[in-house]
Amino acid sequence: MSHTSFEQRVFSGVQPTGNLHLGNYLGAIVKFVALQETHNCLYCVVDQHAITADIQPPNVLKNNIREVTAAFLAAGVDPKNHIVFNQSQVSEHAELAWVFNCIARIGWLNRMTQFKDKAGKNKENASVGLFSYPNLMAADILAYKATHVPVGDDQKQHLELARDIATKFNQDLAEAIRSCGHEGDFFPLPEPLIQGSATRVMSLRDGSKKMSKSDPSDLSRINLLDDADTIMKKMRKAKTDAEALPSGVDGLQGRAEADNLVGIFAALSNISKQSVLNDFGGKQFSDFKPALAELAVTTLSPIACEMKRLMNEPDYIDDILRDGAHKAKTIARPIMDDIKDILGFIR
Ligand code: AQP
């Protein structure tokens, strides 16, 4: 039994694959902002993950990296007191991912549902990077020995894999870890932080599918850069059923679309779903949807406005990323050097 205690540190990332949406905001970015109050945080634009499905044209990828950074800043992430950077500028992520490719088992990766979803029927033709993506994600987190990872519910399985990798490394290399002068475990087991009423925001067109950047239907999601009219229109067209809203949360069972919209309202106003139903129980969607749309516009419009302003200052954004990468490297490099010593690589 190890008694190692690790400094609490938060790490999380968002892929710059375009169409940043309300799910990314409520499932992840809002949590990033809140955790700054209590933890040292690293927030990463995970650009190396963004080439696992399709290689984007370079100018598009650059723009998407700046857009995610702008979203972090506009939402309230503080790059002075915390660390904001893009993954590819800190080579330790890729270096550690290779080690983890040799720690993780193929059987573990074969169980990852996101790979199955994203590769679809064309598995043989998917990139090796898409398959080994969870190993890179484990490296993203463990390169900083991060202890807490705020993510949406869809990332739960990948976090479990990161814990399995950390456990196997700690156990298989226990003797080398000890002889290199480390007491107890080398890696913490990172904890997912999946909390609140919008951990899995669903598509506005289909309550059984998660809201996703890659959904071909733009009506399925609220993009962070949508203007007020577009948000109003998308909410108006959101799929619902014919019933009135229930007065208690139990009444949302089996009503995926209603549950999703109530969850979004609750998360946007930082109250419980039950509090939302206290106000709207018994009301029709024709009453609820305009109130939800207005709330979404009030919350998202200032963020979109600030994102656009920041996107017009690409040099400023690039400076933040470069500075953040430098700060991130000062944490990751010594950890990576220890890993090299543990493995027996000469340096
Ligand atoms: N629908 C969602 N509800 C709640 N949280 C979500 N997240 C993503 N979708 C939802 C969370 O946002 C963070 C960043 O996600 P990502 O960009 O790294 O990857 P993803 O999960 O693959 O996002 P998308 O938007 O769904 O993209 P595609 O279409 O490429 O699959 C993560 O914390 C994620 O949980």
mmCIF file of C-alpha atoms and ligand atoms in Angstrom:
data_model
loop_
_atom_site.group_PDB
_atom_site.id
_atom_site.type_symbol
_atom_site.label_atom_id
_atom_site.label_comp_id
_atom_site.label_asym_id
_atom_site.label_seq_id
_atom_site.Cartn_x
_atom_site.Cartn_y
_atom_site.Cartn_z
ATOM 1 C CA MET A 1 0.000 0.000 0.000
ATOM 2 C CA SER A 2 1.513 3.312 -1.055
ATOM 3 C CA HIS A 3 1.184 6.468 0.974
ATOM 4 C CA THR A 4 2.430 8.837 -1.699
ATOM 5 C CA SER A 5 0.674 12.178 -1.584
ATOM 6 C CA PHE A 6 0.578 14.291 -4.697
ATOM 7 C CA GLU A 7 0.203 18.029 -5.030
ATOM 8 C CA GLN A 8 -3.318 18.687 -6.287
ATOM 9 C CA ARG A 9 -3.185 19.815 -9.892
ATOM 10 C CA VAL A 10 -5.903 20.166 -12.526
ATOM 11 C CA PHE A 11 -5.368 19.356 -16.203
ATOM 12 C CA SER A 12 -7.871 19.312 -19.046
ATOM 13 C CA GLY A 13 -7.949 19.830 -22.794
ATOM 14 C CA VAL A 14 -10.210 20.662 -25.691
ATOM 15 C CA GLN A 15 -9.609 19.592 -29.287
ATOM 16 C CA PRO A 16 -9.373 22.353 -31.890
ATOM 17 C CA THR A 17 -11.635 20.646 -34.397
ATOM 18 C CA GLY A 18 -13.981 23.591 -35.015
ATOM 19 C CA ASN A 19 -17.618 24.160 -34.072
ATOM 20 C CA LEU A 20 -16.955 24.607 -30.357
ATOM 21 C CA HIS A 21 -20.386 24.140 -28.792
ATOM 22 C CA LEU A 22 -22.560 24.460 -25.704
ATOM 23 C CA GLY A 23 -21.645 20.896 -24.636
ATOM 24 C CA ASN A 24 -17.938 21.762 -24.596
ATOM 25 C CA TYR A 25 -18.781 24.925 -22.662
ATOM 26 C CA LEU A 26 -21.054 23.405 -20.012
ATOM 27 C CA GLY A 27 -19.313 20.013 -19.800
ATOM 28 C CA ALA A 28 -15.791 21.380 -19.583
ATOM 29 C CA ILE A 29 -14.956 25.081 -19.944
ATOM 30 C CA VAL A 30 -17.299 26.338 -17.188
ATOM 31 C CA LYS A 31 -15.668 23.865 -14.809
ATOM 32 C CA PHE A 32 -12.207 25.050 -15.862
ATOM 33 C CA VAL A 33 -13.076 28.558 -14.737
ATOM 34 C CA ALA A 34 -14.499 27.481 -11.359
ATOM 35 C CA LEU A 35 -11.521 25.244 -10.488
ATOM 36 C CA GLN A 36 -9.102 28.151 -10.834
ATOM 37 C CA GLU A 37 -10.312 29.355 -7.441
ATOM 38 C CA THR A 38 -9.072 26.289 -5.620
ATOM 39 C CA HIS A 39 -6.393 24.593 -7.745
ATOM 40 C CA ASN A 40 -3.350 25.149 -9.916
ATOM 41 C CA CYS A 41 -4.677 24.484 -13.393
ATOM 42 C CA LEU A 42 -3.302 23.639 -16.833
ATOM 43 C CA TYR A 43 -5.704 24.057 -19.742
ATOM 44 C CA CYS A 44 -4.526 22.709 -23.036
ATOM 45 C CA VAL A 45 -5.616 23.084 -26.641
ATOM 46 C CA VAL A 46 -4.963 19.485 -27.645
ATOM 47 C CA ASP A 47 -3.961 20.061 -31.242
ATOM 48 C CA GLN A 48 -2.230 16.691 -31.654
ATOM 49 C CA HIS A 49 -5.555 14.973 -30.935
ATOM 50 C CA ALA A 50 -7.128 17.142 -33.617
ATOM 51 C CA ILE A 51 -5.306 15.322 -36.429
ATOM 52 C CA THR A 52 -6.345 11.813 -35.383
ATOM 53 C CA ALA A 53 -9.580 11.734 -37.409
ATOM 54 C CA ASP A 54 -8.831 14.031 -40.352
ATOM 55 C CA ILE A 55 -5.800 16.173 -41.114
ATOM 56 C CA GLN A 56 -7.201 19.711 -41.329
ATOM 57 C CA PRO A 57 -5.754 22.290 -43.742
ATOM 58 C CA PRO A 58 -3.003 24.123 -41.796
ATOM 59 C CA ASN A 59 -4.715 27.529 -41.873
ATOM 60 C CA VAL A 60 -7.941 25.937 -40.582
ATOM 61 C CA LEU A 61 -6.151 24.152 -37.740
ATOM 62 C CA LYS A 62 -4.344 27.361 -36.746
ATOM 63 C CA ASN A 63 -7.650 29.208 -36.681
ATOM 64 C CA ASN A 64 -9.292 26.450 -34.633
ATOM 65 C CA ILE A 65 -6.423 26.472 -32.105
ATOM 66 C CA ARG A 66 -6.853 30.226 -31.668
ATOM 67 C CA GLU A 67 -10.629 29.811 -31.411
ATOM 68 C CA VAL A 68 -10.397 27.319 -28.536
ATOM 69 C CA THR A 69 -7.853 29.559 -26.795
ATOM 70 C CA ALA A 70 -10.144 32.544 -27.283
ATOM 71 C CA ALA A 71 -13.045 30.539 -25.817
ATOM 72 C CA PHE A 72 -10.989 29.698 -22.725
ATOM 73 C CA LEU A 73 -10.053 33.341 -22.205
ATOM 74 C CA ALA A 74 -13.495 34.734 -23.009
ATOM 75 C CA ALA A 75 -15.107 32.324 -20.545
ATOM 76 C CA GLY A 76 -12.769 33.494 -17.768
ATOM 77 C CA VAL A 77 -9.711 31.252 -17.807
ATOM 78 C CA ASP A 78 -6.812 33.283 -16.429
ATOM 79 C CA PRO A 79 -3.561 32.662 -18.335
ATOM 80 C CA LYS A 80 -1.485 34.705 -15.885
ATOM 81 C CA ASN A 81 -2.210 32.714 -12.758
ATOM 82 C CA HIS A 82 -2.796 29.396 -14.535
ATOM 83 C CA ILE A 83 -1.348 27.787 -17.652
ATOM 84 C CA VAL A 84 -2.961 27.948 -21.098
ATOM 85 C CA PHE A 85 -1.061 26.357 -23.993
ATOM 86 C CA ASN A 86 -1.273 24.128 -27.036
ATOM 87 C CA GLN A 87 -0.131 20.535 -26.754
ATOM 88 C CA SER A 88 2.225 20.376 -29.747
ATOM 89 C CA GLN A 89 4.505 23.035 -28.233
ATOM 90 C CA VAL A 90 5.322 20.761 -25.301
ATOM 91 C CA SER A 91 7.013 17.700 -26.777
ATOM 92 C CA GLU A 92 6.822 15.806 -23.468
ATOM 93 C CA HIS A 93 3.199 14.880 -24.306
ATOM 94 C CA ALA A 94 4.266 12.908 -27.379
ATOM 95 C CA GLU A 95 7.361 11.557 -25.622
ATOM 96 C CA LEU A 96 5.332 10.139 -22.747
ATOM 97 C CA ALA A 97 2.607 8.892 -25.101
ATOM 98 C CA TRP A 98 5.191 6.589 -26.693
ATOM 99 C CA VAL A 99 6.055 5.140 -23.292
ATOM 100 C CA PHE A 100 2.348 4.640 -22.623
ATOM 101 C CA ASN A 101 1.935 2.914 -26.008
ATOM 102 C CA CYS A 102 4.250 0.325 -24.504
ATOM 103 C CA ILE A 103 2.431 0.184 -21.146
ATOM 104 C CA ALA A 104 -1.215 0.051 -22.302
ATOM 105 C CA ARG A 105 -2.521 -3.246 -23.680
ATOM 106 C CA ILE A 106 -4.238 -3.575 -27.049
ATOM 107 C CA GLY A 107 -7.147 -5.293 -25.286
ATOM 108 C CA TRP A 108 -7.677 -2.172 -23.163
ATOM 109 C CA LEU A 109 -7.835 0.088 -26.208
ATOM 110 C CA ASN A 110 -10.106 -2.337 -28.044
ATOM 111 C CA ARG A 111 -12.732 -1.651 -25.398
ATOM 112 C CA MET A 112 -12.817 2.124 -25.977
ATOM 113 C CA THR A 113 -16.293 3.015 -27.190
ATOM 114 C CA GLN A 114 -15.258 6.382 -28.626
ATOM 115 C CA PHE A 115 -12.899 4.662 -31.074
ATOM 116 C CA LYS A 116 -15.706 2.341 -32.126
ATOM 117 C CA ASP A 117 -18.063 5.317 -32.580
ATOM 118 C CA LYS A 118 -15.568 7.451 -34.475
ATOM 119 C CA ALA A 119 -14.048 4.698 -36.633
ATOM 120 C CA GLY A 120 -17.511 3.308 -37.378
ATOM 121 C CA LYS A 121 -17.655 0.477 -39.876
ATOM 122 C CA ASN A 122 -14.407 1.555 -41.485
ATOM 123 C CA LYS A 123 -12.147 0.440 -38.628
ATOM 124 C CA GLU A 124 -9.376 -0.908 -40.857
ATOM 125 C CA ASN A 125 -9.044 2.484 -42.457
ATOM 126 C CA ALA A 126 -8.956 4.555 -39.237
ATOM 127 C CA SER A 127 -5.602 6.085 -38.293
ATOM 128 C CA VAL A 128 -3.390 4.396 -35.717
ATOM 129 C CA GLY A 129 -3.476 7.774 -33.935
ATOM 130 C CA LEU A 130 -7.254 7.557 -33.492
ATOM 131 C CA PHE A 131 -6.826 4.114 -31.936
ATOM 132 C CA SER A 132 -4.015 5.134 -29.585
ATOM 133 C CA TYR A 133 -5.577 8.553 -28.763
ATOM 134 C CA PRO A 134 -6.396 7.517 -25.142
ATOM 135 C CA ASN A 135 -2.682 6.821 -24.519
ATOM 136 C CA LEU A 136 -1.832 10.356 -25.617
ATOM 137 C CA MET A 137 -4.640 11.630 -23.402
ATOM 138 C CA ALA A 138 -3.167 9.715 -20.445
ATOM 139 C CA ALA A 139 0.202 11.294 -21.256
ATOM 140 C CA ASP A 140 -1.373 14.777 -21.402
ATOM 141 C CA ILE A 141 -2.565 14.341 -17.830
ATOM 142 C CA LEU A 142 0.286 12.371 -16.306
ATOM 143 C CA ALA A 143 3.090 14.466 -17.843
ATOM 144 C CA TYR A 144 2.087 16.918 -15.086
ATOM 145 C CA LYS A 145 1.109 14.296 -12.485
ATOM 146 C CA ALA A 146 -2.306 15.970 -12.572
ATOM 147 C CA THR A 147 -4.696 14.721 -9.892
ATOM 148 C CA HIS A 148 -8.027 16.119 -11.168
ATOM 149 C CA VAL A 149 -9.464 16.251 -14.667
ATOM 150 C CA PRO A 150 -12.695 18.175 -15.382
ATOM 151 C CA VAL A 151 -14.369 16.546 -18.408
ATOM 152 C CA GLY A 152 -17.744 15.716 -19.872
ATOM 153 C CA ASP A 153 -19.257 12.306 -19.261
ATOM 154 C CA ASP A 154 -18.060 11.017 -22.667
ATOM 155 C CA GLN A 155 -14.452 11.064 -21.430
ATOM 156 C CA LYS A 156 -15.068 8.859 -18.386
ATOM 157 C CA GLN A 157 -13.806 5.704 -20.048
ATOM 158 C CA HIS A 158 -10.618 7.414 -21.243
ATOM 159 C CA LEU A 159 -9.963 8.630 -17.698
ATOM 160 C CA GLU A 160 -10.358 5.075 -16.410
ATOM 161 C CA LEU A 161 -7.770 3.994 -18.954
ATOM 162 C CA ALA A 162 -5.398 6.738 -17.768
ATOM 163 C CA ARG A 163 -5.762 5.371 -14.239
ATOM 164 C CA ASP A 164 -5.072 1.821 -15.484
ATOM 165 C CA ILE A 165 -1.934 3.029 -17.265
ATOM 166 C CA ALA A 166 -0.738 4.900 -14.163
ATOM 167 C CA THR A 167 -1.410 1.839 -11.992
ATOM 168 C CA LYS A 168 0.448 -0.521 -14.320
ATOM 169 C CA PHE A 169 3.424 1.842 -14.550
ATOM 170 C CA ASN A 170 3.522 2.221 -10.755
ATOM 171 C CA GLN A 171 3.318 -1.532 -10.214
ATOM 172 C CA ASP A 172 5.497 -2.897 -13.019
ATOM 173 C CA LEU A 173 8.274 -0.396 -12.373
ATOM 174 C CA ALA A 174 7.947 -0.223 -8.594
ATOM 175 C CA GLU A 175 11.507 -1.399 -7.987
ATOM 176 C CA ALA A 176 13.042 1.023 -10.492
ATOM 177 C CA ILE A 177 10.865 3.833 -9.092
ATOM 178 C CA ARG A 178 12.235 3.082 -5.628
ATOM 179 C CA SER A 179 15.831 2.768 -6.741
ATOM 180 C CA CYS A 180 15.569 6.148 -8.479
ATOM 181 C CA GLY A 181 14.782 7.639 -5.073
ATOM 182 C CA HIS A 182 10.981 8.027 -5.307
ATOM 183 C CA GLU A 183 8.921 6.963 -2.353
ATOM 184 C CA GLY A 184 5.655 5.177 -3.132
ATOM 185 C CA ASP A 185 3.825 5.549 -6.422
ATOM 186 C CA PHE A 186 5.328 7.614 -9.216
ATOM 187 C CA PHE A 187 2.017 8.646 -10.815
ATOM 188 C CA PRO A 188 -1.192 9.728 -9.072
ATOM 189 C CA LEU A 189 -4.439 8.103 -10.217
ATOM 190 C CA PRO A 190 -6.148 11.093 -11.840
ATOM 191 C CA GLU A 191 -9.745 11.644 -10.803
ATOM 192 C CA PRO A 192 -12.355 12.683 -13.341
ATOM 193 C CA LEU A 193 -14.499 15.631 -12.240
ATOM 194 C CA ILE A 194 -17.844 15.027 -13.938
ATOM 195 C CA GLN A 195 -20.407 17.061 -12.048
ATOM 196 C CA GLY A 196 -23.553 19.098 -12.507
ATOM 197 C CA SER A 197 -26.643 18.882 -14.672
ATOM 198 C CA ALA A 198 -24.955 19.135 -18.082
ATOM 199 C CA THR A 199 -22.207 16.506 -18.065
ATOM 200 C CA ARG A 200 -23.614 15.110 -21.302
ATOM 201 C CA VAL A 201 -25.421 17.729 -23.359
ATOM 202 C CA MET A 202 -27.398 15.974 -26.074
ATOM 203 C CA SER A 203 -28.058 16.907 -29.690
ATOM 204 C CA LEU A 204 -30.975 19.308 -30.137
ATOM 205 C CA ARG A 205 -32.224 17.095 -32.971
ATOM 206 C CA ASP A 206 -31.899 13.709 -31.281
ATOM 207 C CA GLY A 207 -31.929 13.262 -27.508
ATOM 208 C CA SER A 208 -30.091 9.937 -27.774
ATOM 209 C CA LYS A 209 -26.946 11.421 -29.366
ATOM 210 C CA LYS A 210 -24.485 13.734 -27.649
ATOM 211 C CA MET A 211 -24.078 17.271 -28.930
ATOM 212 C CA SER A 212 -20.950 17.026 -31.035
ATOM 213 C CA LYS A 213 -18.672 19.184 -33.178
ATOM 214 C CA SER A 214 -18.730 16.629 -35.951
ATOM 215 C CA ASP A 215 -22.529 16.265 -36.249
ATOM 216 C CA PRO A 216 -23.289 17.190 -39.874
ATOM 217 C CA SER A 217 -26.441 19.047 -38.770
ATOM 218 C CA ASP A 218 -25.640 22.531 -37.486
ATOM 219 C CA LEU A 219 -29.148 22.579 -35.954
ATOM 220 C CA SER A 220 -28.034 19.809 -33.591
ATOM 221 C CA ARG A 221 -25.808 22.134 -31.578
ATOM 222 C CA ILE A 222 -25.471 25.682 -30.261
ATOM 223 C CA ASN A 223 -22.041 26.885 -31.398
ATOM 224 C CA LEU A 224 -20.272 29.324 -29.100
ATOM 225 C CA LEU A 225 -19.981 31.744 -32.012
ATOM 226 C CA ASP A 226 -23.676 31.569 -33.005
ATOM 227 C CA ASP A 227 -25.434 34.936 -32.990
ATOM 228 C CA ALA A 228 -28.619 35.605 -31.001
ATOM 229 C CA ASP A 229 -30.974 34.979 -33.941
ATOM 230 C CA THR A 230 -29.349 31.644 -34.708
ATOM 231 C CA ILE A 231 -29.543 30.533 -31.065
ATOM 232 C CA MET A 232 -33.234 31.529 -30.946
ATOM 233 C CA LYS A 233 -33.916 29.630 -34.169
ATOM 234 C CA LYS A 234 -32.065 26.480 -33.049
ATOM 235 C CA MET A 235 -33.891 26.430 -29.701
ATOM 236 C CA ARG A 236 -37.221 26.936 -31.463
ATOM 237 C CA LYS A 237 -36.490 23.997 -33.757
ATOM 238 C CA ALA A 238 -35.132 21.777 -30.959
ATOM 239 C CA LYS A 239 -36.895 18.408 -30.922
ATOM 240 C CA THR A 240 -39.336 17.887 -28.019
ATOM 241 C CA ASP A 241 -42.350 15.743 -27.227
ATOM 242 C CA ALA A 242 -45.975 16.841 -27.000
ATOM 243 C CA GLU A 243 -46.329 16.746 -23.187
ATOM 244 C CA ALA A 244 -46.085 19.660 -20.774
ATOM 245 C CA LEU A 245 -42.993 19.781 -18.540
ATOM 246 C CA PRO A 246 -43.332 17.633 -15.400
ATOM 247 C CA SER A 247 -43.241 19.139 -11.936
ATOM 248 C CA GLY A 248 -40.576 16.707 -10.635
ATOM 249 C CA VAL A 249 -37.311 15.299 -12.066
ATOM 250 C CA ASP A 250 -38.716 11.747 -12.032
ATOM 251 C CA GLY A 251 -41.118 12.880 -14.716
ATOM 252 C CA LEU A 252 -38.169 13.510 -17.066
ATOM 253 C CA GLN A 253 -37.398 9.805 -17.263
ATOM 254 C CA GLY A 254 -37.931 8.414 -20.745
ATOM 255 C CA ARG A 255 -38.169 11.975 -22.126
ATOM 256 C CA ALA A 256 -34.604 12.454 -23.378
ATOM 257 C CA GLU A 257 -35.199 15.742 -25.208
ATOM 258 C CA ALA A 258 -37.097 17.342 -22.325
ATOM 259 C CA ASP A 259 -34.453 16.138 -19.860
ATOM 260 C CA ASN A 260 -31.717 17.627 -22.046
ATOM 261 C CA LEU A 261 -33.333 21.076 -22.340
ATOM 262 C CA VAL A 262 -34.090 21.224 -18.613
ATOM 263 C CA GLY A 263 -30.492 20.181 -17.891
ATOM 264 C CA ILE A 264 -29.172 22.945 -20.151
ATOM 265 C CA PHE A 265 -31.386 25.516 -18.432
ATOM 266 C CA ALA A 266 -30.215 24.312 -15.005
ATOM 267 C CA ALA A 267 -26.525 24.402 -15.964
ATOM 268 C CA LEU A 268 -26.772 27.830 -17.596
ATOM 269 C CA SER A 269 -28.426 29.331 -14.548
ATOM 270 C CA ASN A 270 -26.400 27.253 -12.049
ATOM 271 C CA ILE A 271 -29.466 25.797 -10.335
ATOM 272 C CA SER A 272 -30.787 22.239 -10.037
ATOM 273 C CA LYS A 273 -33.135 20.627 -12.558
ATOM 274 C CA GLN A 274 -35.753 20.478 -9.802
ATOM 275 C CA SER A 275 -35.535 24.267 -9.350
ATOM 276 C CA VAL A 276 -36.118 24.684 -13.080
ATOM 277 C CA LEU A 277 -39.171 22.443 -12.850
ATOM 278 C CA ASN A 278 -40.426 24.383 -9.827
ATOM 279 C CA ASP A 279 -40.770 27.330 -12.214
ATOM 280 C CA PHE A 280 -41.730 25.550 -15.426
ATOM 281 C CA GLY A 281 -43.520 22.347 -14.312
ATOM 282 C CA GLY A 282 -46.888 22.119 -16.085
ATOM 283 C CA LYS A 283 -45.844 24.631 -18.745
ATOM 284 C CA GLN A 284 -45.660 23.838 -22.459
ATOM 285 C CA PHE A 285 -42.442 23.911 -24.508
ATOM 286 C CA SER A 286 -43.851 26.962 -26.275
ATOM 287 C CA ASP A 287 -43.315 28.802 -22.957
ATOM 288 C CA PHE A 288 -40.113 27.082 -21.922
ATOM 289 C CA LYS A 289 -38.143 27.284 -25.173
ATOM 290 C CA PRO A 290 -38.156 31.115 -25.480
ATOM 291 C CA ALA A 291 -37.020 31.420 -21.842
ATOM 292 C CA LEU A 292 -34.228 28.909 -22.480
ATOM 293 C CA ALA A 293 -33.205 30.655 -25.695
ATOM 294 C CA GLU A 294 -33.055 33.998 -23.921
ATOM 295 C CA LEU A 295 -30.938 32.527 -21.130
ATOM 296 C CA ALA A 296 -28.560 30.971 -23.667
ATOM 297 C CA VAL A 297 -28.233 34.251 -25.541
ATOM 298 C CA THR A 298 -27.604 36.230 -22.346
ATOM 299 C CA THR A 299 -24.880 33.804 -21.280
ATOM 300 C CA LEU A 300 -23.222 33.137 -24.610
ATOM 301 C CA SER A 301 -23.397 36.520 -26.380
ATOM 302 C CA PRO A 302 -20.716 38.237 -24.260
ATOM 303 C CA ILE A 303 -18.487 35.186 -24.678
ATOM 304 C CA ALA A 304 -18.939 35.171 -28.465
ATOM 305 C CA CYS A 305 -18.286 38.891 -28.579
ATOM 306 C CA GLU A 306 -15.040 38.581 -26.605
ATOM 307 C CA MET A 307 -13.974 35.529 -28.643
ATOM 308 C CA LYS A 308 -14.375 37.520 -31.861
ATOM 309 C CA ARG A 309 -12.379 40.423 -30.427
ATOM 310 C CA LEU A 310 -9.573 38.075 -29.362
ATOM 311 C CA MET A 311 -9.595 36.252 -32.714
ATOM 312 C CA ASN A 312 -8.738 39.582 -34.305
ATOM 313 C CA GLU A 313 -5.562 39.626 -32.237
ATOM 314 C CA PRO A 314 -3.849 36.385 -33.278
ATOM 315 C CA ASP A 315 -0.410 37.578 -32.135
ATOM 316 C CA TYR A 316 -1.746 38.158 -28.629
ATOM 317 C CA ILE A 317 -3.233 34.650 -28.542
ATOM 318 C CA ASP A 318 -0.045 33.093 -29.922
ATOM 319 C CA ASP A 319 2.009 34.878 -27.236
ATOM 320 C CA ILE A 320 -0.238 33.451 -24.523
ATOM 321 C CA LEU A 321 0.155 29.941 -25.946
ATOM 322 C CA ARG A 322 3.941 30.276 -26.247
ATOM 323 C CA ASP A 323 4.260 31.635 -22.727
ATOM 324 C CA GLY A 324 1.943 28.898 -21.390
ATOM 325 C CA ALA A 325 3.922 26.199 -23.207
ATOM 326 C CA HIS A 326 7.106 27.484 -21.612
ATOM 327 C CA LYS A 327 5.521 27.305 -18.141
ATOM 328 C CA ALA A 328 4.051 23.847 -18.854
ATOM 329 C CA LYS A 329 7.439 22.554 -19.954
ATOM 330 C CA THR A 330 9.065 23.579 -16.698
ATOM 331 C CA ILE A 331 6.675 21.141 -14.969
ATOM 332 C CA ALA A 332 6.704 18.344 -17.549
ATOM 333 C CA ARG A 333 10.430 18.191 -18.331
ATOM 334 C CA PRO A 334 11.691 17.105 -14.899
ATOM 335 C CA ILE A 335 8.878 14.539 -14.691
ATOM 336 C CA MET A 336 9.859 13.168 -18.115
ATOM 337 C CA ASP A 337 13.523 13.058 -17.078
ATOM 338 C CA ASP A 338 12.559 11.018 -14.001
ATOM 339 C CA ILE A 339 10.597 8.659 -16.275
ATOM 340 C CA LYS A 340 13.657 8.226 -18.500
ATOM 341 C CA ASP A 341 15.754 7.362 -15.457
ATOM 342 C CA ILE A 342 13.144 4.882 -14.235
ATOM 343 C CA LEU A 343 13.027 3.198 -17.641
ATOM 344 C CA GLY A 344 16.809 3.140 -18.006
ATOM 345 C CA PHE A 345 17.155 5.537 -20.926
ATOM 346 C CA ILE A 346 20.542 7.278 -20.844
ATOM 347 C CA ARG A 347 20.330 11.068 -20.900
HETATM 348 N N1 AQP B 1 -22.093 16.991 -25.537
HETATM 349 C C1 AQP B 1 -21.243 17.209 -24.539
HETATM 350 N N2 AQP B 1 -21.696 17.418 -23.277
HETATM 351 C C2 AQP B 1 -20.846 17.656 -22.244
HETATM 352 N N3 AQP B 1 -19.507 17.714 -22.408
HETATM 353 C C3 AQP B 1 -19.008 17.536 -23.654
HETATM 354 N N4 AQP B 1 -17.764 17.537 -24.146
HETATM 355 C C4 AQP B 1 -17.800 17.295 -25.473
HETATM 356 N N5 AQP B 1 -19.054 17.137 -25.879
HETATM 357 C C5 AQP B 1 -19.841 17.269 -24.777
HETATM 358 C C6 AQP B 1 -16.585 17.774 -23.329
HETATM 359 O O1 AQP B 1 -15.867 18.861 -23.893
HETATM 360 C C7 AQP B 1 -14.471 18.647 -23.654
HETATM 361 C C8 AQP B 1 -13.729 18.840 -24.924
HETATM 362 O O2 AQP B 1 -14.111 17.848 -25.850
HETATM 363 P P1 AQP B 1 -13.161 17.536 -27.062
HETATM 364 O O3 AQP B 1 -13.232 18.606 -28.026
HETATM 365 O O4 AQP B 1 -11.791 17.304 -26.612
HETATM 366 O O5 AQP B 1 -13.622 16.162 -27.619
HETATM 367 P P2 AQP B 1 -14.992 15.464 -27.882
HETATM 368 O O6 AQP B 1 -15.537 14.911 -26.632
HETATM 369 O O7 AQP B 1 -14.730 14.460 -28.934
HETATM 370 O O8 AQP B 1 -15.913 16.627 -28.396
HETATM 371 P P3 AQP B 1 -16.991 16.706 -29.491
HETATM 372 O O9 AQP B 1 -17.426 18.089 -29.461
HETATM 373 O O10 AQP B 1 -18.048 15.707 -29.325
HETATM 374 O O11 AQP B 1 -16.247 16.443 -30.836
HETATM 375 P P4 AQP B 1 -16.400 15.273 -31.892
HETATM 376 O O12 AQP B 1 -17.567 15.619 -32.696
HETATM 377 O O13 AQP B 1 -15.120 15.368 -32.649
HETATM 378 O O14 AQP B 1 -16.550 14.003 -31.144
HETATM 379 C C9 AQP B 1 -14.317 17.255 -23.061
HETATM 380 O O15 AQP B 1 -14.167 17.365 -21.653
HETATM 381 C C10 AQP B 1 -15.622 16.593 -23.383
HETATM 382 O O16 AQP B 1 -15.983 15.601 -22.437
#
